[in-house]
CSV table of C-alpha atoms and ligand atoms in Angstrom, one decimal:
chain,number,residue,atom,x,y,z
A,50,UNK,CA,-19.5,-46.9,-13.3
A,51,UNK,CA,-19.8,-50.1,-11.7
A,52,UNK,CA,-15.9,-51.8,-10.6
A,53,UNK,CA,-14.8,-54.5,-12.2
A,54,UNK,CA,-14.6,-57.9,-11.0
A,55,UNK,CA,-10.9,-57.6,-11.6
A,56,UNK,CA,-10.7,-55.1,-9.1
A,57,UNK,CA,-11.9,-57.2,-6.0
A,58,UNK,CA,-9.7,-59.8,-4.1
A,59,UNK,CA,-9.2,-62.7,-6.2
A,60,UNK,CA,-12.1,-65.6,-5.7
A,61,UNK,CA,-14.7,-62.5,-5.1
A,62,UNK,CA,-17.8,-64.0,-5.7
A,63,UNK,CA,-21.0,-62.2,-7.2
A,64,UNK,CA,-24.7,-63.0,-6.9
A,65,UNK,CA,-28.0,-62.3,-7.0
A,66,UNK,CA,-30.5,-62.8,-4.1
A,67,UNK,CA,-34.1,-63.5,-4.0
A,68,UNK,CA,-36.5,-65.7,-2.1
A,69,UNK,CA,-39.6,-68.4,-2.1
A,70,UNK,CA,-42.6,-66.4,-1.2
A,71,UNK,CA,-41.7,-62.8,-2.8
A,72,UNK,CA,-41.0,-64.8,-6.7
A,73,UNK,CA,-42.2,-68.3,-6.6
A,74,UNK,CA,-45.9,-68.1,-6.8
A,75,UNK,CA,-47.7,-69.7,-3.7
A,76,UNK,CA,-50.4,-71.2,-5.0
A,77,UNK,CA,-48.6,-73.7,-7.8
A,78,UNK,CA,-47.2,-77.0,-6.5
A,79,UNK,CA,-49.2,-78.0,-3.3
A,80,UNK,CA,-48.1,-75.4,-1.0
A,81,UNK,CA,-50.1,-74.9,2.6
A,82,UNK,CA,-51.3,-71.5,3.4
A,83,UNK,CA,-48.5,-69.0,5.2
A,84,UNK,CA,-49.0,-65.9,7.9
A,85,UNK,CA,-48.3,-63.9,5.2
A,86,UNK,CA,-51.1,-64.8,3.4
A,87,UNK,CA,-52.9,-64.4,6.1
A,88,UNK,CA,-51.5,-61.3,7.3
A,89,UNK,CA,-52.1,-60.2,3.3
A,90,UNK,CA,-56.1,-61.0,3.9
A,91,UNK,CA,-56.6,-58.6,6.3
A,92,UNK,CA,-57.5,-55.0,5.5
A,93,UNK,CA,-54.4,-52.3,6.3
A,94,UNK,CA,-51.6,-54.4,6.4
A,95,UNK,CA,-50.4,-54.6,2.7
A,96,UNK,CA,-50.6,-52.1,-0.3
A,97,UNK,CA,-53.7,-52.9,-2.4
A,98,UNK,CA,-53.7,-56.1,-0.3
A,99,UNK,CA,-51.5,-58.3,-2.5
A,100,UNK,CA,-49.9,-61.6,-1.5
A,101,UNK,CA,-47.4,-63.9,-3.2
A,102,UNK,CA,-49.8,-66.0,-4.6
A,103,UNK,CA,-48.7,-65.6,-8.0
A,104,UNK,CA,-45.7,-63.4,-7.8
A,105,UNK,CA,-42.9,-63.7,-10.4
A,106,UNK,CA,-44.5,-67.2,-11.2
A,107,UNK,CA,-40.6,-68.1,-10.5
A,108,UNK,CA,-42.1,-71.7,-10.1
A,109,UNK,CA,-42.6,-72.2,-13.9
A,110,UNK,CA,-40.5,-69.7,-15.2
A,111,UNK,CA,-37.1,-70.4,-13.6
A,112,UNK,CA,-35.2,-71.7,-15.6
A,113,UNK,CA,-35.3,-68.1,-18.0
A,114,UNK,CA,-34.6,-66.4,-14.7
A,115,UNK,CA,-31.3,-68.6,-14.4
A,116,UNK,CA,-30.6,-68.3,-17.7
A,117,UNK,CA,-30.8,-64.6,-17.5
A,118,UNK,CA,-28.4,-65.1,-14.1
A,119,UNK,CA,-25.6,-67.3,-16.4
A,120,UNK,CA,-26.3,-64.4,-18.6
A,121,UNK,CA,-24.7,-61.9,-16.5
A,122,UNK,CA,-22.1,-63.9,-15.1
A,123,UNK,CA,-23.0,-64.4,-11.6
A,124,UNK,CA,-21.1,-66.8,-9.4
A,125,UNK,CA,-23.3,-67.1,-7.1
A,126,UNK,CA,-27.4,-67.6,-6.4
A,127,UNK,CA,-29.1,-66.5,-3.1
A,128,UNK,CA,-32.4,-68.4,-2.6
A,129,UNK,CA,-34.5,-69.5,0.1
A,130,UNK,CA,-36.9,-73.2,0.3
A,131,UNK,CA,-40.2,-72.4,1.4
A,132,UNK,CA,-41.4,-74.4,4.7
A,133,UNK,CA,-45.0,-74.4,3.8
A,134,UNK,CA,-44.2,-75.7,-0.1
A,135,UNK,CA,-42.0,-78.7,1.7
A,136,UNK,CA,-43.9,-79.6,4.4
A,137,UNK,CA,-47.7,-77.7,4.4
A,138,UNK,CA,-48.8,-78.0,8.0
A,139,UNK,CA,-45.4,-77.1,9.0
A,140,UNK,CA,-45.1,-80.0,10.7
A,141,UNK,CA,-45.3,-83.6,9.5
A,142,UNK,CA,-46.4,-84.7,5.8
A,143,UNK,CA,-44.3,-83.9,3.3
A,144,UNK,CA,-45.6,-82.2,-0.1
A,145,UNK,CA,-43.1,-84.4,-2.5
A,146,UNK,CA,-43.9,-81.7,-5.4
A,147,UNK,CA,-42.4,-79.2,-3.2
A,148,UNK,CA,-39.3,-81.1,-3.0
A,149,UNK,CA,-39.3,-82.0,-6.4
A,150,UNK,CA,-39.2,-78.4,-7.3
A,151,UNK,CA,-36.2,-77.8,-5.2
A,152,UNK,CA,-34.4,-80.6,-6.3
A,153,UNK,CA,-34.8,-79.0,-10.0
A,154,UNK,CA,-33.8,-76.0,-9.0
A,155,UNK,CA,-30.6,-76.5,-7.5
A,156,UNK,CA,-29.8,-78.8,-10.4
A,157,UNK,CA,-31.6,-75.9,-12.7
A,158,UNK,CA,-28.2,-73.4,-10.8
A,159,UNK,CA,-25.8,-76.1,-11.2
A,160,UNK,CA,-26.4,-76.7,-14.8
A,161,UNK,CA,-25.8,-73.1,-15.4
A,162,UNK,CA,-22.0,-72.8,-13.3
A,163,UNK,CA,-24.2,-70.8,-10.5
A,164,UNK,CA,-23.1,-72.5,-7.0
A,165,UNK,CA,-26.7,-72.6,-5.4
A,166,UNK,CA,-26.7,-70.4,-1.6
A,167,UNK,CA,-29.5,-72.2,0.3
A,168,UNK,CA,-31.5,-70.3,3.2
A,169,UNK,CA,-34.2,-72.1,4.7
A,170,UNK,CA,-36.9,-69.7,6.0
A,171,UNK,CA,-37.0,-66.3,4.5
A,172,UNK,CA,-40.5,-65.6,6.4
A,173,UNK,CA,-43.6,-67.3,5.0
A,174,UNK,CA,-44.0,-69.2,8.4
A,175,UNK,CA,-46.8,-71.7,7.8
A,176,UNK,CA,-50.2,-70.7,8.9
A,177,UNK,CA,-50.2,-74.2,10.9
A,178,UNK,CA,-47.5,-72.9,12.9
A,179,UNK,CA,-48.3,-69.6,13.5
A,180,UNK,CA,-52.0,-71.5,15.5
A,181,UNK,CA,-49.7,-72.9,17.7
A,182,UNK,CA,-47.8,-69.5,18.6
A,183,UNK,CA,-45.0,-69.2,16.0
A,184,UNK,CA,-41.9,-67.6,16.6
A,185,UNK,CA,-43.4,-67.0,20.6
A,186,UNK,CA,-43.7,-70.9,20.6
A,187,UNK,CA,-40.4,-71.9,22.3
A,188,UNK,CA,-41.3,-76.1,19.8
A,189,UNK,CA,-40.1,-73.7,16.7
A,190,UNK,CA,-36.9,-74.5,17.4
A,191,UNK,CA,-37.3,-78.5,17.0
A,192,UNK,CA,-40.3,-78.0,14.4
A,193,UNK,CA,-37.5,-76.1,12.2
A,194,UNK,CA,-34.7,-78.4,12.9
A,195,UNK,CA,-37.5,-81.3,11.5
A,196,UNK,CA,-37.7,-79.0,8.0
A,197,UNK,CA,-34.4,-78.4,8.1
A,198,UNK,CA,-33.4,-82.4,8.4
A,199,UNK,CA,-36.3,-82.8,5.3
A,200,UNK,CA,-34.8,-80.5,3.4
A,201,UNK,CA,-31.1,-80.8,3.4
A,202,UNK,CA,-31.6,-84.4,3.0
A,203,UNK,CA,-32.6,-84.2,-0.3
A,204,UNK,CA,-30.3,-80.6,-1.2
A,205,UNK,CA,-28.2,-80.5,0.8
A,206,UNK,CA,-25.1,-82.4,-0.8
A,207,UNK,CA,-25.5,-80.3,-3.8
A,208,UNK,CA,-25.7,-76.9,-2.2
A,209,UNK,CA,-22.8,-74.7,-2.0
A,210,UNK,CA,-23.5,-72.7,1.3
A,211,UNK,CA,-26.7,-73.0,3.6
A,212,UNK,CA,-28.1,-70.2,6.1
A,213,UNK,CA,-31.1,-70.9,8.6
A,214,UNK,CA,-32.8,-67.6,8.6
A,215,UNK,CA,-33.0,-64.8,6.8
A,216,UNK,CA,-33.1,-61.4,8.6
A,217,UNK,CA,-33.5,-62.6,12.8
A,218,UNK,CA,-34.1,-59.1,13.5
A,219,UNK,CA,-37.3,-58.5,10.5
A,220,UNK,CA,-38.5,-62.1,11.8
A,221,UNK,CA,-38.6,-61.1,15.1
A,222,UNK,CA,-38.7,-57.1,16.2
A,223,UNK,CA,-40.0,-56.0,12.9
A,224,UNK,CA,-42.8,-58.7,13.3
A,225,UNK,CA,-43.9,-58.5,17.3
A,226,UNK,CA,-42.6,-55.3,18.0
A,227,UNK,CA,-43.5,-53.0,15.4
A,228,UNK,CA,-45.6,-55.4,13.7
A,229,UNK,CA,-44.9,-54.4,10.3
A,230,UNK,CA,-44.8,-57.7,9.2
A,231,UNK,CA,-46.0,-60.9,9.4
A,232,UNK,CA,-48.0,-61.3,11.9
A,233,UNK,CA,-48.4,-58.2,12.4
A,234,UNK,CA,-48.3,-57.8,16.5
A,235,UNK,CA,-46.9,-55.0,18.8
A,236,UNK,CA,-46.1,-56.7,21.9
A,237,UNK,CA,-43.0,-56.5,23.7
A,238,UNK,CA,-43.5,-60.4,25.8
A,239,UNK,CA,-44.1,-61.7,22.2
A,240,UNK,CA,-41.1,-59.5,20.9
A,241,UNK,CA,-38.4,-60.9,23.9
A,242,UNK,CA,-39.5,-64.4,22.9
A,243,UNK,CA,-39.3,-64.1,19.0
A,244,UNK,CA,-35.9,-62.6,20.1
A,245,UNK,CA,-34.7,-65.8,21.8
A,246,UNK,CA,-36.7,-68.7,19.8
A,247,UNK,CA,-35.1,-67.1,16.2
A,248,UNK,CA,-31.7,-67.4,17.2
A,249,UNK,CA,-32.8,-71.2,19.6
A,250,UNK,CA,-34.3,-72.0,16.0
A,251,UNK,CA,-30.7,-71.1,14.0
A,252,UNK,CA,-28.8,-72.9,16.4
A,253,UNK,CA,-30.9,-76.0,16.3
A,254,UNK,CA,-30.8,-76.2,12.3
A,255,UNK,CA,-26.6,-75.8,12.1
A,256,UNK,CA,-26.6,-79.2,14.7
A,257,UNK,CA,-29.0,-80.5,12.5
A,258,UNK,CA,-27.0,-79.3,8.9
A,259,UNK,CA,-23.4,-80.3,10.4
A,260,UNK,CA,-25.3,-84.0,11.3
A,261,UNK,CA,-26.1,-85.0,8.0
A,262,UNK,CA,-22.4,-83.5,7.1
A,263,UNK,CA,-22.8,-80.3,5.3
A,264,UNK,CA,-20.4,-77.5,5.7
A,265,UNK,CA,-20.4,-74.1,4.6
A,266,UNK,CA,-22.7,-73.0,6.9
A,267,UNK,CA,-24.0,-69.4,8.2
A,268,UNK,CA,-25.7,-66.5,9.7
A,269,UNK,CA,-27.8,-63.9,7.9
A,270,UNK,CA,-28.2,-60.8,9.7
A,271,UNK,CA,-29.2,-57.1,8.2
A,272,UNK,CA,-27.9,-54.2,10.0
A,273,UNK,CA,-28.7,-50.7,9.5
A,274,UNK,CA,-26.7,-48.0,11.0
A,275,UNK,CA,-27.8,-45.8,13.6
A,276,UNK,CA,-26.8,-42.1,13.8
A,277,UNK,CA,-27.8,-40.0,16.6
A,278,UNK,CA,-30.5,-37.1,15.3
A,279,UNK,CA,-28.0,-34.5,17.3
A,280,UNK,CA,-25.3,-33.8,19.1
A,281,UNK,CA,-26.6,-34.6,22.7
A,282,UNK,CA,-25.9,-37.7,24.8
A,283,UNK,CA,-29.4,-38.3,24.9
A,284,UNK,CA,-29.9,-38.5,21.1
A,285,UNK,CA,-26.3,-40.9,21.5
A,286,UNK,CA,-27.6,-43.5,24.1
A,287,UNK,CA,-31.1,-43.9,21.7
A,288,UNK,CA,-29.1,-45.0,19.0
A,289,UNK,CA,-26.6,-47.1,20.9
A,290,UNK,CA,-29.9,-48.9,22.0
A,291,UNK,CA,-31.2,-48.9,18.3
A,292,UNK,CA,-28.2,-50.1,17.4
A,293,UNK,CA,-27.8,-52.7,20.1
A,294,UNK,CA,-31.1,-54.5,19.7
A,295,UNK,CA,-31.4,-54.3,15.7
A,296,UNK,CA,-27.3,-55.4,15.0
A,297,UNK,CA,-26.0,-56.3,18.1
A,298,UNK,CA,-28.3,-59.0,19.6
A,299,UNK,CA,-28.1,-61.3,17.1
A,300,UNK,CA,-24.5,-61.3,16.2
A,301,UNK,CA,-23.2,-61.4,20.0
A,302,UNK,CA,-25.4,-64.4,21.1
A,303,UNK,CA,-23.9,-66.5,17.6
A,304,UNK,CA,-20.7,-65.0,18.3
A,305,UNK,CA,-20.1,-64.7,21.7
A,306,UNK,CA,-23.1,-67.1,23.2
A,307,UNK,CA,-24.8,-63.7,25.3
A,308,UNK,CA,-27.3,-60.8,24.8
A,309,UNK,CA,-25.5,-57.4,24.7
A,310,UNK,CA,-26.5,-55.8,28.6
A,311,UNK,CA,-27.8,-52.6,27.3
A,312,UNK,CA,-30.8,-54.7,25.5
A,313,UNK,CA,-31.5,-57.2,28.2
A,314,UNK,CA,-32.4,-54.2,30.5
A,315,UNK,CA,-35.5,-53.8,28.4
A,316,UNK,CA,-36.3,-57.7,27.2
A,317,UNK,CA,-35.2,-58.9,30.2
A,318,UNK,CA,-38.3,-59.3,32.5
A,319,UNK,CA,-40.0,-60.6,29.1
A,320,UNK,CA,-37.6,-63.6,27.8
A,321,UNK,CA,-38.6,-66.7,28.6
A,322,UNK,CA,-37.7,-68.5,31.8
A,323,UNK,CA,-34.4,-70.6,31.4
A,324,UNK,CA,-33.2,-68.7,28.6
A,325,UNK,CA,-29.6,-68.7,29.4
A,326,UNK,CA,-29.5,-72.5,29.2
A,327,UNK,CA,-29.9,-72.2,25.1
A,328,UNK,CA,-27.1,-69.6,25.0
A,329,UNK,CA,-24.6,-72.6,24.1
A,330,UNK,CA,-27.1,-73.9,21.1
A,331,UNK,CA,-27.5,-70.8,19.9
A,332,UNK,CA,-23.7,-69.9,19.7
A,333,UNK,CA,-23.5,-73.3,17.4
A,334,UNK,CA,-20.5,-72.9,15.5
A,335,UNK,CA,-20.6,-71.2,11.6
A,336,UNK,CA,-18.6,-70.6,8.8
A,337,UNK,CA,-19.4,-67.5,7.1
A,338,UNK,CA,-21.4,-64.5,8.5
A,339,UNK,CA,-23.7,-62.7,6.2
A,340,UNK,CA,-24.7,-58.8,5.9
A,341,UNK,CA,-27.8,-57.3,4.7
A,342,UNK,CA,-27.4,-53.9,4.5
A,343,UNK,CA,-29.5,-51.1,3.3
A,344,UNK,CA,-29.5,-47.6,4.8
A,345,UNK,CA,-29.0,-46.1,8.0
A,346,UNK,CA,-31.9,-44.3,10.6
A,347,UNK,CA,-31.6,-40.7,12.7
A,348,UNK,CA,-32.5,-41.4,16.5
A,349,UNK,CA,-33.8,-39.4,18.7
A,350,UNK,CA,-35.0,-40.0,22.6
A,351,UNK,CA,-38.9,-39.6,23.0
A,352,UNK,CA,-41.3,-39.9,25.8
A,353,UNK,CA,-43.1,-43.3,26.7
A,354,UNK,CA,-42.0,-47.3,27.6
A,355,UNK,CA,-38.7,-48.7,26.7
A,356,UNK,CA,-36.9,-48.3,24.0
A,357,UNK,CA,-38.1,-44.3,24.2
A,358,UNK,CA,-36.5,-43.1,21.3
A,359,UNK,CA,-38.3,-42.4,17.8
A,360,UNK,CA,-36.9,-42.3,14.5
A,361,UNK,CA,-36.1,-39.1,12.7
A,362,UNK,CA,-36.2,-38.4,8.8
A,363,UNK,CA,-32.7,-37.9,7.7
A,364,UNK,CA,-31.2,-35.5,5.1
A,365,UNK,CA,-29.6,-37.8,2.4
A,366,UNK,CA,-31.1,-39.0,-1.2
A,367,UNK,CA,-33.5,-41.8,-0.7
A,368,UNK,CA,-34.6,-44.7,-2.8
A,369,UNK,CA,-38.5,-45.0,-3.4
A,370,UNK,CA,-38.6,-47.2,0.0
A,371,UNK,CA,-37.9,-43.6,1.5
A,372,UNK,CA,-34.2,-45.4,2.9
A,373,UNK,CA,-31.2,-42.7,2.8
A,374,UNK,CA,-28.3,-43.6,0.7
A,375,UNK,CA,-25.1,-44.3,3.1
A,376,UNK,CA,-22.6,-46.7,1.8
A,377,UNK,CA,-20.5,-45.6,4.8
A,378,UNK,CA,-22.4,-48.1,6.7
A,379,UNK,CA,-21.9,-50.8,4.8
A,380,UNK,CA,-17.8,-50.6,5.2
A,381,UNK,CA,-18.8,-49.8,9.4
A,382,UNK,CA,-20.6,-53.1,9.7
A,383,UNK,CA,-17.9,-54.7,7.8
A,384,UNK,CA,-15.4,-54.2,9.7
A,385,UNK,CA,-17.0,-53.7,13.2
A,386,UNK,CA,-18.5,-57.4,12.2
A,387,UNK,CA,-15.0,-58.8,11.6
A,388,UNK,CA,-13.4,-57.1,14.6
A,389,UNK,CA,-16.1,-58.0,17.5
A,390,UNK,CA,-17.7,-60.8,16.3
A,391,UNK,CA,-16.6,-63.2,13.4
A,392,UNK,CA,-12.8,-62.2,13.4
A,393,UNK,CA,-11.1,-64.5,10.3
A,394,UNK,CA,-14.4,-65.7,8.9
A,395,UNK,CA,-15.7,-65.3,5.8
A,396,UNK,CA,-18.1,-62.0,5.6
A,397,UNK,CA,-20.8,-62.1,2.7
A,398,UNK,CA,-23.1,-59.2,1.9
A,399,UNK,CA,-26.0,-61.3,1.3
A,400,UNK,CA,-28.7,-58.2,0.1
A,401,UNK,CA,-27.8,-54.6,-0.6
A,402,UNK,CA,-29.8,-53.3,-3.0
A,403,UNK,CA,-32.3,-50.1,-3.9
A,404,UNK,CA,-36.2,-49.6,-5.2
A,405,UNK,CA,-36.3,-47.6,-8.0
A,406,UNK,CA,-39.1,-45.8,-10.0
A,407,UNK,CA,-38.4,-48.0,-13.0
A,408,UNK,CA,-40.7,-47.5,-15.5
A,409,UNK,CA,-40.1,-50.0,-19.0
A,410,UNK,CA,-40.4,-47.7,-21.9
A,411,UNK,CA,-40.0,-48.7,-25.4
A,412,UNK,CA,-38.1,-52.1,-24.2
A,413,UNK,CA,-35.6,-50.9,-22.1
A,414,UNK,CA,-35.5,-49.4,-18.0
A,415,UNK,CA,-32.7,-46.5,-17.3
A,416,UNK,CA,-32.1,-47.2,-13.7
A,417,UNK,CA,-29.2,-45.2,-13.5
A,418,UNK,CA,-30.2,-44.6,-9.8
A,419,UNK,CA,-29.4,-48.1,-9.3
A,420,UNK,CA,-26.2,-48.0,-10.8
A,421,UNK,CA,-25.0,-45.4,-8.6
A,422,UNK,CA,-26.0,-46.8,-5.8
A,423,UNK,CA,-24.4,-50.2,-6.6
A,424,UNK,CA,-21.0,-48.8,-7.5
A,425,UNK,CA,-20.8,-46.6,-4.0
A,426,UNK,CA,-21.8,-49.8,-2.3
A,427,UNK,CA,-19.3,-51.9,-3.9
A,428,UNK,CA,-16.4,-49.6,-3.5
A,429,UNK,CA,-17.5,-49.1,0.5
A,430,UNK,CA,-16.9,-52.8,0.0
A,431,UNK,CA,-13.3,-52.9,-1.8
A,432,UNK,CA,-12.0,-50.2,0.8
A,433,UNK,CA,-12.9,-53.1,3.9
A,434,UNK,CA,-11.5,-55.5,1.5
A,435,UNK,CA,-7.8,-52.9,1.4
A,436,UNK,CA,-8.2,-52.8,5.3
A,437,UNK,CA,-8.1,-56.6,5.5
A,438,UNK,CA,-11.3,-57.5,5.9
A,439,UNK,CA,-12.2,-60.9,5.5
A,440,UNK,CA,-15.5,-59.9,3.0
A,441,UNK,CA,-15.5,-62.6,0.1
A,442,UNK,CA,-18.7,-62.0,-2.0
A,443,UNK,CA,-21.1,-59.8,-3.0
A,444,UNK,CA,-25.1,-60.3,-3.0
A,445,UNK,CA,-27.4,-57.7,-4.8
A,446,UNK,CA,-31.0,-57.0,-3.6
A,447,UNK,CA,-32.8,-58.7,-6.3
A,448,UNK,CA,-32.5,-60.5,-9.6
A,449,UNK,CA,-36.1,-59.7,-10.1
A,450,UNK,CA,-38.8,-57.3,-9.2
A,451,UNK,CA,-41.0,-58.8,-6.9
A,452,UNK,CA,-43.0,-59.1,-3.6
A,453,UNK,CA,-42.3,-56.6,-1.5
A,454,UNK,CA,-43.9,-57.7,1.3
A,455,UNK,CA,-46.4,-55.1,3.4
A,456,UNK,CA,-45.5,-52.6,0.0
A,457,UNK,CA,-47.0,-55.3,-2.2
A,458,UNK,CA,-45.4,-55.2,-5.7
A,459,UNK,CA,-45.0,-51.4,-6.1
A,460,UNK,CA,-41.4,-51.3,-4.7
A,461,UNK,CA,-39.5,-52.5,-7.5
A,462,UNK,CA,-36.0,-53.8,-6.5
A,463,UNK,CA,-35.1,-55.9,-9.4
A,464,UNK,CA,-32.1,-55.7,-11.9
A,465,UNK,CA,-34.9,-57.5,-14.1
A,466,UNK,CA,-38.0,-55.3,-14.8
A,467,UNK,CA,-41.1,-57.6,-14.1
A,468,UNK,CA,-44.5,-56.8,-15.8
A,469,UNK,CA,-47.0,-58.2,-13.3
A,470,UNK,CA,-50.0,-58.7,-15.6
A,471,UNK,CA,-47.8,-60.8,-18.4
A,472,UNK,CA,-44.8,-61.7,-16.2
A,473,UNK,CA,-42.7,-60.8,-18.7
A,474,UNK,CA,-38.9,-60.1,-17.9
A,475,UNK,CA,-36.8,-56.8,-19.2
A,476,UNK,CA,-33.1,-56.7,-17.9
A,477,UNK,CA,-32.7,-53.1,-16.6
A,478,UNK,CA,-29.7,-51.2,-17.7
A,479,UNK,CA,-28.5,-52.2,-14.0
A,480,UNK,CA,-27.9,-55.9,-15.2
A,481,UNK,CA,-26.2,-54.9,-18.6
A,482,UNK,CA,-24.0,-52.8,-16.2
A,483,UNK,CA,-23.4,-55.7,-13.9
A,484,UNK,CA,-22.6,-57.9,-16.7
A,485,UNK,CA,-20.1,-56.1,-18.0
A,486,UNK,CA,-18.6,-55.7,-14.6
A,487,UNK,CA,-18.2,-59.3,-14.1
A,488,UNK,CA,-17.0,-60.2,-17.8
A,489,UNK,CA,-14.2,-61.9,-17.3
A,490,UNK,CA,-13.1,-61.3,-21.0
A,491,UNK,CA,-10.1,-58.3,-20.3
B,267,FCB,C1,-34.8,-57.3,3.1
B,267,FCB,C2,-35.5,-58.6,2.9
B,267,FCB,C3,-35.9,-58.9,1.4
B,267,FCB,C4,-36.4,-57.6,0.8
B,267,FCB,C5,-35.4,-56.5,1.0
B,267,FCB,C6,-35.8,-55.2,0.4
B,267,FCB,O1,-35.0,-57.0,4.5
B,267,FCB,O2,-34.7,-59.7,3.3
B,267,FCB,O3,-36.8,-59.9,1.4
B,267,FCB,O4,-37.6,-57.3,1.3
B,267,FCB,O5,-35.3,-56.2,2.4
């Protein structure tokens, strides 16, 4: 059973997250071409070769996605803007359709009581950009404070919170390093500068948000806990790296303006020259601090270049991504986030969610997986809250079943069943569950 809202610190908020490229439907509305749809186009990289073309075809169909959101009784929506859709050469003209659409759509949550939760670039980099070097291109940091500006201009005094980038640590290591992603390379120079220019890039677009006024402002970072594969203190110093380069970087250079030592012994020789001078800009001042959490990894030391260490599988139920179940991390990152980094400031988890094999029969999905998970995540989440923890809302991993990136759209995260031929929506017994948990009636 899922806990009731009356069981959280009063002011708890609860929300649904999704974002541009995985539910919008790329190809409505004037939007320039992406890396992903490049990275999409080429053979190996994505299940069955799917992009986000049309998607969830959110572009037409939101407002009976929001509807479905009031519905429930969320507080809250988690969305991202699409660069491409505003501005389609990433730099420069501005595609006023694009705009348009996110003017409705924040007007579309407000309408509805949902207080709208802006993030600006949740990874559908335009392909314009990604010529020019992308995230390896130290300019990304200015070309993004430009969307940024065009963007908040015409949202920004109607959204509730704002967040530059989704996921620093996807954008960058997942990307360059292990090339999993968008676009797709395995290079460590490329990784050390993605590294730097994500968090150059965050920094530049708070200046740019706190100039034209706004407030509310933050960081969204996922974590996932690493264990060591055994006993030994060579299995413990792999996932002390692990650990430092996937939830440490980040968070200490916006917290504490430096790169954790253990980390810079292996980027080091590949950051770009100067570095050190963006530490201040980077360390820009925010108000809130956002978690994505989802599972934890087993780490073990192996042969070969930096990092040397090698992922091992682990022995707890998994979701269909393959992702153990450990709620236990999620109340770790808590409070380890409040204690060493962001002290008194808000903490958000802004995605926790699971992929299911949902299957819609006769009209209705049984996710009770789902459930389950949900309610252990959420009580890991009440127990920081009892320990003082400063965590004031509550984001689930995704309103909708959508694209999942390099799996295409066979992972199904949604608590709304999506039938990809007619679009349709199904709530899954997950939402009915929610919505009863955040009925306010007693
Ligand atoms: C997160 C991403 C989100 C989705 C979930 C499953 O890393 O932010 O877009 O892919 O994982």
């Amino acid at each position: 059973m899922l806990p009731h809202r009356s069981e959280f610190p009063e002011g708890f908020l609860f929300g649904a997250a999704t974002s541009s490229y995985q539910i919008e439907g790329h190809r409505f509305g004037g939007a320039g071409r992406t890396h992903w749809d490049d990275f999409a186009a080429t053979p190996g990289n994505v299940t069955r070769a799917e992009n986000g073309a049309t998607a969830c075809d959110h572009y037409h169909r939101w407002a009976e996605d929001f509807d479905l959101m009031q519905a429930a009784g969320f507080d809250v929506y988690r969305f991202s803007t699409s660069w491409a859709r505003v501005m389609p050469e990433g730099r420069g003209a501005v595609n006023a359709e694009g705009l348009d659409y996110y003017d409705r759509l924040v007007d579309g949550m407000l309408a509805r009581g949902l207080k709208p939760a802006a993030t600006l670039y949740h990874w559908e980099l335009p392909s314009a950009l990604a010529d020019l070097g992308g995230w390896r291109n130290r300019d990304i940091a200015n070309w993004f404070a430009d969307y940024t500006e065009v963007v908040m201009r015409r949202i920004g005094d109607r959204v509730w919170s704002a967040a530059p980038i989704n996921e620093p640590w996807c954008v960058a290591w997942l990307s360059h390093f292990l090339g999993h992603h968008a676009p797709g390379l395995r290079d460590i120079r490329a990784t050390a500068r993605a590294m730097h220019h994500v968090g150059l890039a965050h920094g530049r677009a708070i200046e740019t948000m706190r100039g034209l006024g706004m407030g509310n402002l933050g960081a969204v970072c996922n974590m996932e806990y690493a264990a060591p594969a055994d006993d030994s203190a060579a299995a413990a110093a792999a996932a002390s790296l692990y650990d430092g380069y996937y939830n440490r970087w980040f968070l200490s250079a916006m917290f504490k303006g430096e790169y954790p030592a253990d980390v810079l012994e292996g980027l080091g020789p590949h950051m770009p020259a100067g570095w050190q001078a963006d530490m201040a800009t980077i360390a820009a001042p925010v108000d809130w601090v956002g978690i994505n959490y989802y599972t934890r990894k087993l780490i073990a030391p192996a042969p070969g270049p930096w990092p040397a260490h090698r992922e091992v599988d682990g022995p707890l139920p998994k979701t269909e991504m393959g992702w153990e179940i450990y709620p236990e991390g999620l109340g770790f990152f808590l409070r380890r986030t409040a204690r060493d980094y962001s002290g008194d400031l808000p903490i958000y988890i802004t995605e926790n969610g699971m992929a299911g094999a949902d299957r819609l029969v006769a009209g209705r999905v049984e996710d009770a997986a789902r459930i389950d998970y949900l309610a252990q995540h959420l009580r890991a989440v009440q127990s920081a809250a009892a320990d003082g923890v400063p965590v004031q809302g509550y984001f689930t991993w995704s309103l909708l079943d959508n694209y999942e990136w390099a799996l295409g759209y066979e992972k199904r995260f949604g608590l709304i069943h999506v039938d990809f031929e007619t679009l349709q929506r199904t709530p899954k017994a997950s939402y009915h569950a929610l919505s009863r948990a955040l009925s306010r009636k007693a």
